[in-house]
Amino acid sequence: MSTAEASEPGVRSKSNSPRQIPVVGVVTEDEDAQGALKPMDLNRVIKLLEETDKDDLEEKQLKAVKILVQYYQNGFPLRDLAQIFKILNLCAGKIGQQPHFIESAYSILKLCGLPFLKKKVSDEITYAEDTANSIALLGDLMKVPSSELRIQICKCIVDFYHAEPPKKHITGYQQASSSYKIQMAEVGGLAKTMVQSLALLDNQLVEKLWVLKALQHLSTSEANCTLMMQAQAASSICAHLNDPDPSGQLLFRSSEILWNLLEKSSKEEIIQQLSNLECLLALKEIFKNLFMRGFRHYDRQLRNDILVITTIIAQNPEAPMILLIDGKVVLALFTYVKKPEKHKIIEWSAAQYEELQLHAIATLSSVAPLLIEEYMLCQGNARILAFLEWCESEDSFFSHGNSFHGTGGRGNKFAHMRYTLRLLRAMVYLQDETVNNDLCEKGTIQQLIGIFKNTISKSNDKEEAIVLEIQSDILLILSGLCEHNIPRKEIFGTEGVDVILHVLKTDPKKFQSGLGYIVLLFSTLDSIWCCILGCYPSEDYFLEKEGIFLLLDLLALNQKKFCNLILGIMVEFCDNPKTTVHVNSWRGKKDQTAASLLIKLWRKEEKELGVKRDKHGKIIDTKKPLFTSFQEEQNIMPLPADCPTVAVMDVAENIRAKIYAVLGKLDFENLPGLSAEDFVTLCIIHRYLDFKIGEIWNEIYEEIKLEKLRPVTTDKNILEAITTASENIGKMVASLQSEMIESQARQDVQNEQRVYAKIQATHKQRDLANKSWENFLARTSNAKTLKKAKRLQEKAIESSRYNERPPNAIFHQTEIKGLNTTVPSGRVVTLESTPARLVGGPLADTDIALKKLPIRGGALQRVKTVKIVDEPKKNVLT
């Protein structure tokens, strides 16, 4: 077969020539100079390798593979990859009987490290399946008992992530994308078979290290980590952490793989794989060796990694951590929970000791809750409280804050306090009465309140985030201690209430800052519920300090994330008879009342739930007045008696029930500051319980029908009566709402008419004033008009008098003759003002006037002659 007649791989051309068909195509010197890559008959090579009945066959086979390697020395085309890997597999299969094939397989594997070549852009998609299957074959080849071959397979995989460009450019071909091999390795499941190959390498350290290096690269992707997890990679790698390795690479690479598995696959599944005695023993021995003998930064880093991995495993309650009891690990960790001092055996720098201290406390947070008896035997509560006292003290201490756990604690003790409070919170939330009683007897509640107050005065902007976390933890610990315990709530007392009020007065804008204010607010609301409610002196003090006003201010922010919790607190507070006055006295923006705010929240909640209402807020469906869109979509289905139905779950899943409870305790009939729209909504709220009961009975009736049960006549009549009564209540409420809407419409019309009447009267008065002014101008500018007006005035005066005089009556003349005015006149004239020059000014009647010269011919003046009489302080004019 000539070069011109060469066909695609796997297809042979017919020829009548009797000569033998050559294995490879012929490349001319010109083509070779241009770097052309002509097709090669790979099927011929495969058939040659499959033959077994010739004497000199091995030599021919080795020669054919050698030619193939030389031919593809610049990389394998994607279209030929399936056949090339089949050739590789045939060579590997012959190694057991014919060791010379190791070199052939090795040479092919070495070329696999080069980038694959594509002729068309679409080749990566076209040959994706062949490529994935070919790469997956690399994992299967790890079963071949050849150290040289296994190492080369691992090198080939590592080269996927550090690809080198081909030495020579091939005309018509281009390099496949750098991530193509990595993607195909994920698709082919190479990582899984490489993990499985570890079982073949128990006593072969060099090969194991190369496999771990390959797995370290493969574990950088989530897909590969998932495959490795399925192959139980975590347990198989962790169990051999303590294997002998002078180089130290085994521990380093293994810990790196474990970290990647924890971060990029199911954390819970990895923890489960590591929660066995073999893995924990290996981790313990490694940690002990690094702790006692490690002196380099590299050793400390590995030690910390192992410690954190152990801490993560401790989150699994099924992990056999009782190894920890035998080794007195809790006691060992508690040796670091104390004031820093010079170590007696090993000299640690301040930064190193701080890092150890923080790691120990963080580890105790996970371990101590699982070992309560050990914790109490070590006097854990006393140690923690003493350490907190040091954290709060003014002792000179400079924290370096270099480690992960030391973040935010540079130059202060906030990092120590944060992790100590986390440990204390973990112990309190176990709800173990032995632990909690011991804490309260040691004055924990008062100490924590004092710490909270000190953090308020010491914090600054740089430390704001860590201080907020500390304050949140303190409030959560106090909640855990005081919940369901009245004596502890009394210890919490007014000082604790002042702390809560301080948080409630926080600027609402800070709740959007993302620095932990929302968490602090939730912790504060939880503290109100657990530390104040139920203790009447604390409730009364909270009300005195306007705590309810602060809660309503928060509620008015209309933040859905904490509305439910605030309303729940208000429901409980309303059991206190003093609460009603405070709630009704509150006023928000635009003089909004608490009742109006609650009704507004109800409308908003129903809008979000998809409840059917008309534009006025009136009930549309009287049979299902409270139904949400979710309830409409859900079909009623029979459920066991202990399973809540959709109607019952609706009570807990939104705030309508709590709004109903609060308004009910405030008295529906006497709610101030409501608009007509509010009253329309209030009609529904008032009947919420009736509607909800009817809704649940309707569910019961529908379930009976679905289960094809036939109730007795009496029960059936009762069910129908309940359903009818519920619907009638809906109709009644809808009718009442209609009356309110119509009444409001009439009132609006009347108000509009009154406004128009007022406007009309204003315009009429203005016209009269204008007409009066025109008449006045006419009288002053026209003598005839003035005389006519005078005659009319006199006539009007005369007509108003009696026609006959009473006997013995004395007549007084009221007119002044000769006046040319048209206004009523008399003998007395009132002057509005007199010029100052005539009266001498406002001080004319005082002694100061004596110093002024009198104005001749003016008003009456005071003279200088003064006569002093017997009575003091009196002047007599002469």
mmCIF file of C-alpha atoms in Angstrom, residues 192-429:
data_model
loop_
_atom_site.group_PDB
_atom_site.id
_atom_site.type_symbol
_atom_site.label_atom_id
_atom_site.label_comp_id
_atom_site.label_asym_id
_atom_site.label_seq_id
_atom_site.Cartn_x
_atom_site.Cartn_y
_atom_site.Cartn_z
ATOM 1 C CA LYS A 192 -10.728 6.026 41.630
ATOM 2 C CA THR A 193 -8.459 3.366 40.104
ATOM 3 C CA MET A 194 -5.335 5.171 41.337
ATOM 4 C CA VAL A 195 -6.690 5.052 44.906
ATOM 5 C CA GLN A 196 -7.400 1.352 44.506
ATOM 6 C CA SER A 197 -3.817 0.797 43.339
ATOM 7 C CA LEU A 198 -2.516 1.852 46.784
ATOM 8 C CA ALA A 199 -3.498 -1.573 48.106
ATOM 9 C CA LEU A 200 -0.855 -3.099 45.780
ATOM 10 C CA LEU A 201 1.992 -0.968 47.189
ATOM 11 C CA ASP A 202 2.161 -1.798 50.910
ATOM 12 C CA ASN A 203 5.924 -2.290 51.097
ATOM 13 C CA GLN A 204 7.016 -0.242 48.089
ATOM 14 C CA LEU A 205 7.704 3.257 49.390
ATOM 15 C CA VAL A 206 9.014 4.872 46.194
ATOM 16 C CA GLU A 207 6.050 3.755 44.125
ATOM 17 C CA LYS A 208 3.624 4.744 46.896
ATOM 18 C CA LEU A 209 5.101 8.241 47.045
ATOM 19 C CA TRP A 210 4.653 8.638 43.290
ATOM 20 C CA VAL A 211 1.024 7.471 43.526
ATOM 21 C CA LEU A 212 0.377 9.969 46.360
ATOM 22 C CA LYS A 213 1.948 12.708 44.243
ATOM 23 C CA ALA A 214 -0.391 11.840 41.384
ATOM 24 C CA LEU A 215 -3.387 11.741 43.760
ATOM 25 C CA GLN A 216 -2.325 15.086 45.215
ATOM 26 C CA HIS A 217 -2.661 16.621 41.759
ATOM 27 C CA LEU A 218 -5.883 14.781 40.979
ATOM 28 C CA SER A 219 -7.481 15.883 44.283
ATOM 29 C CA THR A 220 -7.488 19.524 43.213
ATOM 30 C CA SER A 221 -10.872 19.053 41.497
ATOM 31 C CA GLU A 222 -14.234 18.295 43.091
ATOM 32 C CA ALA A 223 -15.073 15.586 40.550
ATOM 33 C CA ASN A 224 -11.894 13.636 41.312
ATOM 34 C CA CYS A 225 -12.366 14.088 45.074
ATOM 35 C CA THR A 226 -15.832 12.572 44.771
ATOM 36 C CA LEU A 227 -14.391 9.587 42.887
ATOM 37 C CA MET A 228 -11.646 9.201 45.476
ATOM 38 C CA MET A 229 -14.215 9.353 48.271
ATOM 39 C CA GLN A 230 -16.133 6.513 46.614
ATOM 40 C CA ALA A 231 -12.931 4.470 46.654
ATOM 41 C CA GLN A 232 -12.537 5.065 50.439
ATOM 42 C CA ALA A 233 -9.443 7.189 49.839
ATOM 43 C CA ALA A 234 -9.620 8.975 53.219
ATOM 44 C CA SER A 235 -9.413 5.836 55.348
ATOM 45 C CA SER A 236 -6.844 4.051 53.145
ATOM 46 C CA ILE A 237 -4.519 7.079 53.107
ATOM 47 C CA CYS A 238 -4.964 8.050 56.768
ATOM 48 C CA ALA A 239 -4.316 4.510 58.026
ATOM 49 C CA HIS A 240 -0.781 4.617 56.526
ATOM 50 C CA LEU A 241 0.182 8.098 57.707
ATOM 51 C CA ASN A 242 2.626 6.628 60.207
ATOM 52 C CA ASP A 243 4.406 4.353 57.725
ATOM 53 C CA PRO A 244 8.229 4.718 57.704
ATOM 54 C CA ASP A 245 9.391 7.456 55.343
ATOM 55 C CA PRO A 246 12.766 9.168 55.809
ATOM 56 C CA SER A 247 11.943 11.823 53.217
ATOM 57 C CA GLY A 248 8.775 13.033 54.993
ATOM 58 C CA GLN A 249 6.891 13.251 51.686
ATOM 59 C CA LEU A 250 4.340 10.591 52.648
ATOM 60 C CA LEU A 251 2.923 12.622 55.548
ATOM 61 C CA PHE A 252 2.997 15.892 53.656
ATOM 62 C CA ARG A 253 1.258 14.588 50.539
ATOM 63 C CA SER A 254 -1.234 12.488 52.528
ATOM 64 C CA SER A 255 -2.305 15.402 54.721
ATOM 65 C CA GLU A 256 -2.687 17.594 51.630
ATOM 66 C CA ILE A 257 -4.943 14.961 50.011
ATOM 67 C CA LEU A 258 -7.039 14.656 53.203
ATOM 68 C CA TRP A 259 -7.528 18.433 53.294
ATOM 69 C CA ASN A 260 -8.624 18.480 49.649
ATOM 70 C CA LEU A 261 -11.074 15.649 50.295
ATOM 71 C CA LEU A 262 -12.581 17.506 53.260
ATOM 72 C CA GLU A 263 -12.946 20.715 51.269
ATOM 73 C CA LYS A 264 -14.017 19.438 47.842
ATOM 74 C CA SER A 265 -16.212 16.409 48.581
ATOM 75 C CA SER A 266 -18.819 15.414 51.153
ATOM 76 C CA LYS A 267 -17.321 16.454 54.476
ATOM 77 C CA GLU A 268 -19.692 14.207 56.408
ATOM 78 C CA GLU A 269 -18.721 11.136 54.368
ATOM 79 C CA ILE A 270 -14.982 11.817 54.764
ATOM 80 C CA ILE A 271 -15.400 12.241 58.535
ATOM 81 C CA GLN A 272 -17.274 8.954 58.603
ATOM 82 C CA GLN A 273 -14.424 7.233 56.737
ATOM 83 C CA LEU A 274 -11.873 8.633 59.188
ATOM 84 C CA SER A 275 -13.905 7.714 62.275
ATOM 85 C CA ASN A 276 -12.277 4.356 62.903
ATOM 86 C CA LEU A 277 -9.733 3.198 65.434
ATOM 87 C CA GLU A 278 -6.966 2.587 62.887
ATOM 88 C CA CYS A 279 -7.110 6.140 61.503
ATOM 89 C CA LEU A 280 -7.339 7.771 64.923
ATOM 90 C CA LEU A 281 -4.367 5.799 66.224
ATOM 91 C CA ALA A 282 -2.321 6.869 63.210
ATOM 92 C CA LEU A 283 -3.298 10.514 63.750
ATOM 93 C CA LYS A 284 -2.447 10.249 67.441
ATOM 94 C CA GLU A 285 1.019 8.821 66.800
ATOM 95 C CA ILE A 286 1.796 11.374 64.100
ATOM 96 C CA PHE A 287 0.664 14.251 66.315
ATOM 97 C CA LYS A 288 2.729 12.981 69.241
ATOM 98 C CA ASN A 289 5.866 12.591 67.110
ATOM 99 C CA LEU A 290 5.516 16.036 65.562
ATOM 100 C CA PHE A 291 4.749 17.608 68.916
ATOM 101 C CA MET A 292 7.738 16.088 70.681
ATOM 102 C CA ARG A 293 10.345 16.047 67.914
ATOM 103 C CA GLY A 294 9.296 18.669 65.408
ATOM 104 C CA PHE A 295 11.345 21.847 65.409
ATOM 105 C CA ARG A 296 10.992 23.294 61.884
ATOM 106 C CA HIS A 297 8.222 25.557 60.653
ATOM 107 C CA TYR A 298 7.288 22.731 58.277
ATOM 108 C CA ASP A 299 6.847 20.356 61.260
ATOM 109 C CA ARG A 300 4.672 22.843 63.132
ATOM 110 C CA GLN A 301 2.491 23.325 60.078
ATOM 111 C CA LEU A 302 1.971 19.581 59.737
ATOM 112 C CA ARG A 303 1.275 19.303 63.468
ATOM 113 C CA ASN A 304 -1.421 21.975 63.233
ATOM 114 C CA ASP A 305 -2.970 20.310 60.185
ATOM 115 C CA ILE A 306 -3.175 16.965 61.979
ATOM 116 C CA LEU A 307 -4.690 18.647 65.049
ATOM 117 C CA VAL A 308 -7.372 20.394 63.000
ATOM 118 C CA ILE A 309 -8.219 17.173 61.121
ATOM 119 C CA THR A 310 -8.607 15.447 64.500
ATOM 120 C CA THR A 311 -10.861 18.270 65.653
ATOM 121 C CA ILE A 312 -13.042 17.856 62.581
ATOM 122 C CA ILE A 313 -13.320 14.102 63.161
ATOM 123 C CA ALA A 314 -14.452 14.816 66.725
ATOM 124 C CA GLN A 315 -17.622 16.365 65.282
ATOM 125 C CA ASN A 316 -18.815 12.822 64.608
ATOM 126 C CA PRO A 317 -20.365 11.458 67.824
ATOM 127 C CA GLU A 318 -19.736 7.923 66.597
ATOM 128 C CA ALA A 319 -15.972 8.435 66.377
ATOM 129 C CA PRO A 320 -14.096 6.274 68.943
ATOM 130 C CA MET A 321 -12.576 9.283 70.725
ATOM 131 C CA ILE A 322 -12.268 7.241 73.991
ATOM 132 C CA LEU A 323 -8.687 6.917 73.057
ATOM 133 C CA LEU A 324 -8.533 10.347 74.226
ATOM 134 C CA ILE A 325 -9.654 9.304 77.716
ATOM 135 C CA ASP A 326 -6.889 6.787 78.158
ATOM 136 C CA GLY A 327 -4.327 9.302 77.014
ATOM 137 C CA LYS A 328 -5.740 12.058 79.296
ATOM 138 C CA VAL A 329 -5.964 14.319 76.278
ATOM 139 C CA VAL A 330 -8.539 16.641 77.898
ATOM 140 C CA LEU A 331 -6.245 17.233 80.859
ATOM 141 C CA ALA A 332 -3.299 17.813 78.511
ATOM 142 C CA LEU A 333 -5.242 20.375 76.515
ATOM 143 C CA PHE A 334 -6.395 22.148 79.689
ATOM 144 C CA THR A 335 -2.773 22.735 80.669
ATOM 145 C CA TYR A 336 -2.743 25.473 78.025
ATOM 146 C CA VAL A 337 -5.956 27.125 79.292
ATOM 147 C CA LYS A 338 -4.155 29.375 81.754
ATOM 148 C CA LYS A 339 -2.248 32.599 81.961
ATOM 149 C CA PRO A 340 0.840 32.417 79.685
ATOM 150 C CA GLU A 341 4.044 31.728 81.585
ATOM 151 C CA LYS A 342 7.537 30.465 80.860
ATOM 152 C CA HIS A 343 7.505 26.754 80.005
ATOM 153 C CA LYS A 344 9.594 24.586 82.286
ATOM 154 C CA ILE A 345 10.759 21.959 79.789
ATOM 155 C CA ILE A 346 10.701 23.448 76.282
ATOM 156 C CA GLU A 347 11.226 27.116 75.565
ATOM 157 C CA TRP A 348 8.454 28.491 73.355
ATOM 158 C CA SER A 349 8.328 31.943 71.898
ATOM 159 C CA ALA A 350 5.311 34.089 72.780
ATOM 160 C CA ALA A 351 3.809 33.613 69.305
ATOM 161 C CA GLN A 352 4.301 29.829 69.433
ATOM 162 C CA TYR A 353 2.759 29.519 72.872
ATOM 163 C CA GLU A 354 -0.187 31.677 71.815
ATOM 164 C CA GLU A 355 -0.773 29.473 68.781
ATOM 165 C CA LEU A 356 -0.651 26.315 70.912
ATOM 166 C CA GLN A 357 -3.021 27.883 73.412
ATOM 167 C CA LEU A 358 -5.613 28.815 70.810
ATOM 168 C CA HIS A 359 -5.360 25.418 69.104
ATOM 169 C CA ALA A 360 -5.864 23.666 72.436
ATOM 170 C CA ILE A 361 -8.965 25.700 73.298
ATOM 171 C CA ALA A 362 -10.415 25.171 69.793
ATOM 172 C CA THR A 363 -9.830 21.426 70.102
ATOM 173 C CA LEU A 364 -11.497 21.347 73.532
ATOM 174 C CA SER A 365 -14.592 22.955 71.985
ATOM 175 C CA SER A 366 -15.067 19.800 69.903
ATOM 176 C CA VAL A 367 -13.695 17.179 72.282
ATOM 177 C CA ALA A 368 -14.909 18.282 75.723
ATOM 178 C CA PRO A 369 -18.680 17.999 74.963
ATOM 179 C CA LEU A 370 -18.090 14.322 74.140
ATOM 180 C CA LEU A 371 -16.197 13.680 77.388
ATOM 181 C CA ILE A 372 -18.260 15.387 80.086
ATOM 182 C CA GLU A 373 -16.962 13.242 82.942
ATOM 183 C CA GLU A 374 -13.345 13.934 81.999
ATOM 184 C CA TYR A 375 -14.183 17.620 81.671
ATOM 185 C CA MET A 376 -15.649 17.774 85.186
ATOM 186 C CA LEU A 377 -12.799 15.720 86.690
ATOM 187 C CA CYS A 378 -10.362 18.270 85.254
ATOM 188 C CA GLN A 379 -12.420 21.070 86.874
ATOM 189 C CA GLY A 380 -13.075 22.450 83.434
ATOM 190 C CA ASN A 381 -15.563 25.123 84.548
ATOM 191 C CA ALA A 382 -13.163 26.579 87.111
ATOM 192 C CA ARG A 383 -10.298 26.620 84.591
ATOM 193 C CA ILE A 384 -12.424 28.342 81.949
ATOM 194 C CA LEU A 385 -13.748 31.021 84.319
ATOM 195 C CA ALA A 386 -10.272 31.716 85.670
ATOM 196 C CA PHE A 387 -8.928 32.045 82.127
ATOM 197 C CA LEU A 388 -11.788 34.404 81.228
ATOM 198 C CA GLU A 389 -10.899 36.504 84.258
ATOM 199 C CA TRP A 390 -7.342 36.805 82.916
ATOM 200 C CA CYS A 391 -8.678 37.666 79.447
ATOM 201 C CA GLU A 392 -10.642 40.517 81.011
ATOM 202 C CA SER A 393 -7.809 41.763 83.223
ATOM 203 C CA GLU A 394 -5.499 44.665 82.455
ATOM 204 C CA ASP A 395 -2.313 42.552 82.563
ATOM 205 C CA SER A 396 0.306 43.597 80.053
ATOM 206 C CA PHE A 397 0.073 41.120 77.181
ATOM 207 C CA PHE A 398 0.841 41.550 73.499
ATOM 208 C CA SER A 399 -0.956 39.050 71.290
ATOM 209 C CA HIS A 400 0.702 38.402 67.927
ATOM 210 C CA GLY A 401 -2.455 37.288 66.118
ATOM 211 C CA ASN A 402 -0.436 35.498 63.418
ATOM 212 C CA SER A 403 -2.244 32.147 63.317
ATOM 213 C CA PHE A 404 -5.642 31.315 61.867
ATOM 214 C CA HIS A 405 -7.190 31.175 65.336
ATOM 215 C CA GLY A 406 -5.545 34.459 66.315
ATOM 216 C CA THR A 407 -7.272 36.516 63.628
ATOM 217 C CA GLY A 408 -8.520 39.840 65.002
ATOM 218 C CA GLY A 409 -6.629 39.469 68.281
ATOM 219 C CA ARG A 410 -3.386 41.301 67.619
ATOM 220 C CA GLY A 411 -2.298 43.359 70.606
ATOM 221 C CA ASN A 412 -5.210 42.231 72.829
ATOM 222 C CA LYS A 413 -6.804 39.140 74.370
ATOM 223 C CA PHE A 414 -9.931 39.050 72.222
ATOM 224 C CA ALA A 415 -8.836 35.909 70.319
ATOM 225 C CA HIS A 416 -8.351 34.024 73.611
ATOM 226 C CA MET A 417 -11.694 35.272 74.889
ATOM 227 C CA ARG A 418 -13.505 34.326 71.678
ATOM 228 C CA TYR A 419 -12.350 30.685 71.709
ATOM 229 C CA THR A 420 -12.849 30.327 75.462
ATOM 230 C CA LEU A 421 -16.447 31.529 75.129
ATOM 231 C CA ARG A 422 -16.987 29.093 72.254
ATOM 232 C CA LEU A 423 -15.826 26.286 74.540
ATOM 233 C CA LEU A 424 -18.125 27.493 77.333
ATOM 234 C CA ARG A 425 -21.064 27.798 74.926
ATOM 235 C CA ALA A 426 -20.516 24.231 73.694
ATOM 236 C CA MET A 427 -20.627 22.939 77.278
ATOM 237 C CA VAL A 428 -23.685 24.993 78.305
ATOM 238 C CA TYR A 429 -25.729 23.903 75.296
#
